[in-house]
CSV table of C-alpha atoms in Angstrom, one decimal:
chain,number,residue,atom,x,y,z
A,19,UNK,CA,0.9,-5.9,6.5
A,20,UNK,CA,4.5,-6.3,5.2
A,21,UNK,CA,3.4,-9.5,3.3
A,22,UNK,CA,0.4,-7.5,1.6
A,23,UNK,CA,2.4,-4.5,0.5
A,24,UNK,CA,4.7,-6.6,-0.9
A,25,UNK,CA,2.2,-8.6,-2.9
A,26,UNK,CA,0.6,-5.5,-4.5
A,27,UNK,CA,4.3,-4.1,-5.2
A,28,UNK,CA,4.9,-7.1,-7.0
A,29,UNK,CA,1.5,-7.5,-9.1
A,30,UNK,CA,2.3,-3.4,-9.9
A,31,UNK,CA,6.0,-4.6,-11.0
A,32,UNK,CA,4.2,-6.8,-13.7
A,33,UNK,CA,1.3,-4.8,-14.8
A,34,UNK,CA,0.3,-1.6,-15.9
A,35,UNK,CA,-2.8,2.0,-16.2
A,36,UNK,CA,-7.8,4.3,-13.9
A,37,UNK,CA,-5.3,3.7,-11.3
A,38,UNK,CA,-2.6,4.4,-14.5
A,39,UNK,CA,1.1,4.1,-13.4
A,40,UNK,CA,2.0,6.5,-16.5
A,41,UNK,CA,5.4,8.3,-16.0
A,42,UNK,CA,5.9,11.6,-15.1
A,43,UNK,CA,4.8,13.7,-18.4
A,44,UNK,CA,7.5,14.5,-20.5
A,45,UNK,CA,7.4,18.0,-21.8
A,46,UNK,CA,6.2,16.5,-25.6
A,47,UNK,CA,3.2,16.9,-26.8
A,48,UNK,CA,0.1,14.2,-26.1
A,49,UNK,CA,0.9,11.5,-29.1
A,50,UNK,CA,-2.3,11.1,-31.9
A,51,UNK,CA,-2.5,7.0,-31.1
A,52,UNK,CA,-3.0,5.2,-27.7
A,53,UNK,CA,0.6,4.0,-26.1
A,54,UNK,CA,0.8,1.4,-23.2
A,55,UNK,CA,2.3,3.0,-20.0
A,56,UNK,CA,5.2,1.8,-18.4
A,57,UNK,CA,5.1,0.9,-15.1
A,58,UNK,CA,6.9,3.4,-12.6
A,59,UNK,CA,9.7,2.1,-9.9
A,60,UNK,CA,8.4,1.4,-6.4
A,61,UNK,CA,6.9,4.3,-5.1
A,62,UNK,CA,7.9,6.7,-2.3
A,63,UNK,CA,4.6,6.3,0.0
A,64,UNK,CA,3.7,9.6,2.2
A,65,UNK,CA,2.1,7.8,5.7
A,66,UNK,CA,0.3,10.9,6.3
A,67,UNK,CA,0.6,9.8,10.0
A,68,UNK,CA,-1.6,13.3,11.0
A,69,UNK,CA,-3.8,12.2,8.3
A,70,UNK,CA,-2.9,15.5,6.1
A,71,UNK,CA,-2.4,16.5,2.7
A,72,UNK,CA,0.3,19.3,2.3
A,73,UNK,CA,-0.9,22.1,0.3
A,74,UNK,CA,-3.8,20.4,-0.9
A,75,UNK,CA,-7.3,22.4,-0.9
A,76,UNK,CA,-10.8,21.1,-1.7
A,77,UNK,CA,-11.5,22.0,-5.3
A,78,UNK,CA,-15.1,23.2,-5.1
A,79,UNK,CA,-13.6,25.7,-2.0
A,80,UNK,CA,-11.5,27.1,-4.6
A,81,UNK,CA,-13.5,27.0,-7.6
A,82,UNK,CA,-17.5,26.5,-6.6
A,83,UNK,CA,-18.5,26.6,-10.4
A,84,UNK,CA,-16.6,22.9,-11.3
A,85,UNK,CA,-19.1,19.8,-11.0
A,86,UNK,CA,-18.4,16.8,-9.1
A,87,UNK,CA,-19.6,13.6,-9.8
A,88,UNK,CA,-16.9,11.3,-7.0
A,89,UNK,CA,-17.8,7.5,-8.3
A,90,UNK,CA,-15.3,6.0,-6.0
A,91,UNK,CA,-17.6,7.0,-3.0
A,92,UNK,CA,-20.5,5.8,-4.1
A,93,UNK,CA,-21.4,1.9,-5.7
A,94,UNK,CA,-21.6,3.0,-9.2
A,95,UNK,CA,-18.3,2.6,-10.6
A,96,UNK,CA,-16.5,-1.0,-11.9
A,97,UNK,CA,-16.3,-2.7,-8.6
A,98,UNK,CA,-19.8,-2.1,-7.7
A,99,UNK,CA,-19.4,-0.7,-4.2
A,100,UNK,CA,-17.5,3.0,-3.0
A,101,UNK,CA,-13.7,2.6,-2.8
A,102,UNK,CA,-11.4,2.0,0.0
A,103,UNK,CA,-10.5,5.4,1.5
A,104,UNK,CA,-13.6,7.6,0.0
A,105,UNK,CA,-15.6,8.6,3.1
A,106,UNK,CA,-16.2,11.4,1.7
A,107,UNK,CA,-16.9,12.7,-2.0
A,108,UNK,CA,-14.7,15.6,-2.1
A,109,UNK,CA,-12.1,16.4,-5.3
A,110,UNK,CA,-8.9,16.9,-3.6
A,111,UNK,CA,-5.7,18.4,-5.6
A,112,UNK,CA,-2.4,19.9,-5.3
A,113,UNK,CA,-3.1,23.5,-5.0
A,114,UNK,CA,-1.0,23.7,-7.8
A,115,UNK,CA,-3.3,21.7,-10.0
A,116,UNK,CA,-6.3,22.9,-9.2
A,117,UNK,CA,-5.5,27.1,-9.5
A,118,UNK,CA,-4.5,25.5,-13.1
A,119,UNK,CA,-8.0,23.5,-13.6
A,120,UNK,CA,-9.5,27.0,-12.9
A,121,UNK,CA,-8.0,28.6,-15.8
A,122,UNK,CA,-9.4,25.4,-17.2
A,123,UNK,CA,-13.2,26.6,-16.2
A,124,UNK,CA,-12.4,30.3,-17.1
A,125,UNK,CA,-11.7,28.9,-20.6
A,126,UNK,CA,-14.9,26.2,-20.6
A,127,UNK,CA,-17.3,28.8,-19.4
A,128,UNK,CA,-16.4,31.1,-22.4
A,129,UNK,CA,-17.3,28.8,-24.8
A,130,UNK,CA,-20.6,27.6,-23.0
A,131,UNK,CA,-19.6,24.4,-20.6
A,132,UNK,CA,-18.0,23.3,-17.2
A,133,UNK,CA,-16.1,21.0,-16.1
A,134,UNK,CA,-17.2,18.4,-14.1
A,135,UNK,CA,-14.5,15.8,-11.9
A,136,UNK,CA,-15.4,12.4,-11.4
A,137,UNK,CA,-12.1,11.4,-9.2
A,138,UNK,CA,-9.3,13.6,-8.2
A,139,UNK,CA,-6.8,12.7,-5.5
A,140,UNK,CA,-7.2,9.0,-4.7
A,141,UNK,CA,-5.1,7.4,-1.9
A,142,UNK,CA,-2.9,4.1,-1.8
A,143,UNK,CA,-5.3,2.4,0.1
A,144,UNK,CA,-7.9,2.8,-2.7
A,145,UNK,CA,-5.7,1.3,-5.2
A,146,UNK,CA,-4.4,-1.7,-3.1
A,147,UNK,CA,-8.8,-2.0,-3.3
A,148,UNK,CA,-9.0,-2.1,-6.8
A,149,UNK,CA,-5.4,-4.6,-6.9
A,150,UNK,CA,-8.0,-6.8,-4.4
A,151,UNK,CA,-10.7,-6.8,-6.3
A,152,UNK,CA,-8.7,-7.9,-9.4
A,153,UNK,CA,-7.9,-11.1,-7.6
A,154,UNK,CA,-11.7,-11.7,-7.1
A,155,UNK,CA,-12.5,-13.6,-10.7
A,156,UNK,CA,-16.2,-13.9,-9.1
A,157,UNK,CA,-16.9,-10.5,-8.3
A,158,UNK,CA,-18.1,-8.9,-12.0
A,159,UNK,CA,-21.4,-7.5,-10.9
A,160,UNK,CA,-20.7,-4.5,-12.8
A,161,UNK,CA,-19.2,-6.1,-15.8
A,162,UNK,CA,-22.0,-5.1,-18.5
A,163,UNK,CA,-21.5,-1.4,-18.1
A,164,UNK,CA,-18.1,-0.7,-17.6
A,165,UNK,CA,-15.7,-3.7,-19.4
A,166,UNK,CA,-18.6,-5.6,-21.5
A,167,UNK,CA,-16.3,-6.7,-24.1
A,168,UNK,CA,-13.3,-6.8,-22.0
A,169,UNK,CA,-12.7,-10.0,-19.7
A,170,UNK,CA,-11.7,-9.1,-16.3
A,171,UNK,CA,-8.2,-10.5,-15.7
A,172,UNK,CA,-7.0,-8.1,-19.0
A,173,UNK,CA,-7.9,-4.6,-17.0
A,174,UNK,CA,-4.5,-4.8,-15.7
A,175,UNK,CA,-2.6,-6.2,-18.2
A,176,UNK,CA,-4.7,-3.7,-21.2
A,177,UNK,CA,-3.6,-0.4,-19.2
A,178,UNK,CA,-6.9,0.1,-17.8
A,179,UNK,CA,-6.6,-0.1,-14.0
A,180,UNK,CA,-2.8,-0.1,-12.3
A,181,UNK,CA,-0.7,0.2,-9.4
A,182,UNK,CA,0.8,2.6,-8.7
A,183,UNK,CA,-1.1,5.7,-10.2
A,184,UNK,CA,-0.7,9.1,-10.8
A,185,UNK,CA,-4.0,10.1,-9.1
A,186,UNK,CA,-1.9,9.1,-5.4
A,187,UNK,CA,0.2,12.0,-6.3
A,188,UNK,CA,-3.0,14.7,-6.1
A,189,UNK,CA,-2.2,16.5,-9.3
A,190,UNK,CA,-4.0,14.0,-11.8
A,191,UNK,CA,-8.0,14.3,-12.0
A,192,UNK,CA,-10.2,12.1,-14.3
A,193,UNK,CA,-13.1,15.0,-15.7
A,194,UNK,CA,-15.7,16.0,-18.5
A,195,UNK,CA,-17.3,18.9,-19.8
A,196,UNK,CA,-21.1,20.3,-18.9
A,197,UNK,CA,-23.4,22.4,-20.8
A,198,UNK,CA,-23.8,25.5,-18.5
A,199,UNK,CA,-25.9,25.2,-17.3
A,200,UNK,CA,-25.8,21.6,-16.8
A,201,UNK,CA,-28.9,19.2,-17.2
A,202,UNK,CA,-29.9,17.5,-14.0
A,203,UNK,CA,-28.4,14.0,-13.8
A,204,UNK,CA,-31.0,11.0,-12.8
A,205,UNK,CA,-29.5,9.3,-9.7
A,206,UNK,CA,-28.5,6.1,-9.8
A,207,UNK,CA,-30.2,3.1,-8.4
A,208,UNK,CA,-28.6,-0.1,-6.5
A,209,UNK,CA,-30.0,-2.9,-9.1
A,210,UNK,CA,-30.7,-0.6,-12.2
A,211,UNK,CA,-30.1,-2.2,-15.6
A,212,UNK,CA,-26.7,-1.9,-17.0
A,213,UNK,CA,-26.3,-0.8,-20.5
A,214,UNK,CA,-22.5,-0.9,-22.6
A,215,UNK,CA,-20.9,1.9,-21.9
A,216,UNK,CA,-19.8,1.9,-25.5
A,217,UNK,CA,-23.6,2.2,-25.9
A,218,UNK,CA,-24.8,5.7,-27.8
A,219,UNK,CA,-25.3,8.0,-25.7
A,220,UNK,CA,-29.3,8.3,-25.2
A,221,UNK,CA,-29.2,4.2,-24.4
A,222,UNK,CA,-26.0,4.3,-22.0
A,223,UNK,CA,-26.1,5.6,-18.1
A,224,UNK,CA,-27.8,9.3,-17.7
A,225,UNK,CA,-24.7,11.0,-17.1
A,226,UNK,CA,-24.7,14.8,-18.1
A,227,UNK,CA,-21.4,14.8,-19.8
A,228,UNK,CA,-21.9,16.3,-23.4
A,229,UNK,CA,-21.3,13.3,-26.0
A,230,UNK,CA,-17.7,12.3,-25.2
A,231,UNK,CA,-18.3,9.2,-27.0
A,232,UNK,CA,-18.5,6.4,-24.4
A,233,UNK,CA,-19.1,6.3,-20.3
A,234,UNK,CA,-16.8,7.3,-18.2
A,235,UNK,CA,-14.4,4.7,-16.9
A,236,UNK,CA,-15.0,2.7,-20.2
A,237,UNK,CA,-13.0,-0.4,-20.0
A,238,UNK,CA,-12.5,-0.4,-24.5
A,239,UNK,CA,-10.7,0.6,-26.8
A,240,UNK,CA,-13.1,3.3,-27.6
A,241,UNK,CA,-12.3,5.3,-25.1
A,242,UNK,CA,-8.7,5.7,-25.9
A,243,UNK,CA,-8.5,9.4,-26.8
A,244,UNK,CA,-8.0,9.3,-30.2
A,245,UNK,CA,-9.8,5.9,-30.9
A,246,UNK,CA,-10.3,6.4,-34.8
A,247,UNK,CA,-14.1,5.1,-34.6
A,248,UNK,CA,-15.3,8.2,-32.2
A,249,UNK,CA,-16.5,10.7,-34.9
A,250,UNK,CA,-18.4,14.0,-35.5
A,251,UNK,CA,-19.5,15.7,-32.4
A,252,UNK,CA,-17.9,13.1,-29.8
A,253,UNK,CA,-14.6,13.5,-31.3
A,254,UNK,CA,-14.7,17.4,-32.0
A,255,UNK,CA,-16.4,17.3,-27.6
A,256,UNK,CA,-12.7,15.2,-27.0
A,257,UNK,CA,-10.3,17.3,-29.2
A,258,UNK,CA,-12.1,20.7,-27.2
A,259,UNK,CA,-11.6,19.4,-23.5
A,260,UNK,CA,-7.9,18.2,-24.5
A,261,UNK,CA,-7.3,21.4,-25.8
A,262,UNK,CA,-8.6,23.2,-22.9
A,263,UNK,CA,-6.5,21.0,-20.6
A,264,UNK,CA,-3.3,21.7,-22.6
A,265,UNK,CA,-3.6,25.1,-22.9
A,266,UNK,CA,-3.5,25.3,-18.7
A,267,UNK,CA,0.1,22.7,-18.5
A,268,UNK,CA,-1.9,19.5,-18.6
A,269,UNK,CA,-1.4,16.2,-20.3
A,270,UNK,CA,-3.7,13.3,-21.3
A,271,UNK,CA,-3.6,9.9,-20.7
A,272,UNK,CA,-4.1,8.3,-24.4
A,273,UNK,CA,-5.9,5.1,-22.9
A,274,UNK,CA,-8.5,7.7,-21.1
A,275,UNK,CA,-9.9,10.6,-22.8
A,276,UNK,CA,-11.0,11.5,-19.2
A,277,UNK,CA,-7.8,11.4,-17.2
A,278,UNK,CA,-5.3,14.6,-17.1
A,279,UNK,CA,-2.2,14.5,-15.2
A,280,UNK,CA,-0.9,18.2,-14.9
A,281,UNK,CA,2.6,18.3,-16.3
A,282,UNK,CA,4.4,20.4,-14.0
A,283,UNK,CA,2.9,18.3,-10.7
A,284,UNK,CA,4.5,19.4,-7.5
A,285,UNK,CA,4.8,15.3,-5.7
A,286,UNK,CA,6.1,13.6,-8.7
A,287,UNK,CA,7.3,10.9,-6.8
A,288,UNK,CA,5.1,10.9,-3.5
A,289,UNK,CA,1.9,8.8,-3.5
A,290,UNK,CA,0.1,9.9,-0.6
A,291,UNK,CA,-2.2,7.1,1.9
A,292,UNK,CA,-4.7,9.8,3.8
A,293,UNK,CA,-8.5,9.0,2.9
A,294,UNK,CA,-10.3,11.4,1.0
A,295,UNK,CA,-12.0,13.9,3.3
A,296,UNK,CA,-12.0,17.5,4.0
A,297,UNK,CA,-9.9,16.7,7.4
A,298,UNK,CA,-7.1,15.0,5.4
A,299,UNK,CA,-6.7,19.0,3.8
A,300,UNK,CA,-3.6,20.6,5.2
């Protein structure tokens, strides 16, 4: 075990990023053009030896309106299979975080959409997964939807994937906007053709997200948040769920026009190991 934790401590030393080592958000405004992160000291891990979560809730117990859509627990997400540490596909936040992502739905729902979560809290274990899988050059099975242009080895090194990352702190949530009421979402299907998640929109994965301009947990360029190339409708549907997110004390990753970190986080140096399940809620 000691030999393991010290390889992934090393590989997070070199690289940086979905598992995004960002720093603590500085009280500045989100920047207008995509910056690399820089990669955060060792981290102080929680063992969570009762396998809690303090002051964590469930955020569909505290807000039942919010969509969830938990790719980690199921096989459609990059690595092709559910994550390390997801039994269960619950959003878990900082109490903190998510009373502030309900001022977040108060807002949305006055202007006609919802917010929907696609990974919230997301434990140590999972991310040591994802370092894993980086090793694995062989094991790309989802490569033509989620990094086509991208070759594996540069997730790391781009700012795309990292070790270790804010979500292990349980106040960081990647997340879209619904119509409300939302369209129903075709499920997917083990073997399904993969289209580019750069694709347009009617061509790429079903998802119900309005137009955000690419899939979530787009390994490109385009997905940075203010990739100049997103125009019209895609843009303006960015510029509204950053705006939302701001005005309730959060901050955006510039790589991931999905991924918020609230600014304010209560565990700001405290990644937390318990899986993600409704037992793990203190």
């Amino acid at each position: 075990m000691g030999h393991r934790i010290a390889v992934v401590l090393a590989f997070a030393a070199l690289l940086g990023g979905c598992s995004r080592p960002e720093s603590r958000p500085a009280p500045a405004a989100p920047q207008s053009t995509p910056v690399s992160p820089t990669p955060r000291p060792t981290p102080a891990t929680s063992s969570s030896a009762a396998g809690r979560l303090p002051g964590f809730v469930v955020l569909t117990d505290l807000d039942p309106r919010i969509h969830s859509d938990i790719r980690y627990a199921t096989a459609h997400n990059f690595v092709g299979r559910p994550i390390t540490g997801y039994p269960e596909p619950l959003c878990l936040l900082t109490r903190q975080a998510a009373e502030s992502l309900r001022r977040v739905q108060d807002a949305a729902l006055a202007g006609g959409h919802s917010l929907k979560v696609y990974d919230c809290y997301r434990p140590q274990p999972a991310v040591d997964d994802f370092v894993a899988w980086s090793k694995r050059p062989g094991e790309q099975q989802t490569k033509a939807e989620f990094y086509p242009d991208l070759a594996k080895d540069r997730l790391f090194a781009d700012g795309y994937i990292g070790a270790p990352t804010a979500h292990s702190r349980g106040s960081t949530m990647d997340l879209t906007l619904v119509d409300d009421p939302a369209a129903n979402q075709p499920a997917y299907r083990a073997g399904q053709p993969l289209v580019a998640c750069t694709a347009p929109r009617g061509q790429r994965f079903a998802d119900n997200s309005i137009d955000m301009g690419t899939g979530f947990d787009c390994f490109d360029s385009r997905a940075h948040t203010a990739d100049p190339r997103i125009t019209g409708v895609a843009r303006d549907n960015r510029l509204l769920l950053r705006r939302l997110m701001i005005d309730a004390g959060f901050v955006n990753y510039e790589l991931e026009w999905w991924h918020y970190s609230l600014r304010d986080e209560p565990y700001p140096d405290t990644f937390f190991t318990a899986p993600v399940a409704r037992s793990s809620v203190g």
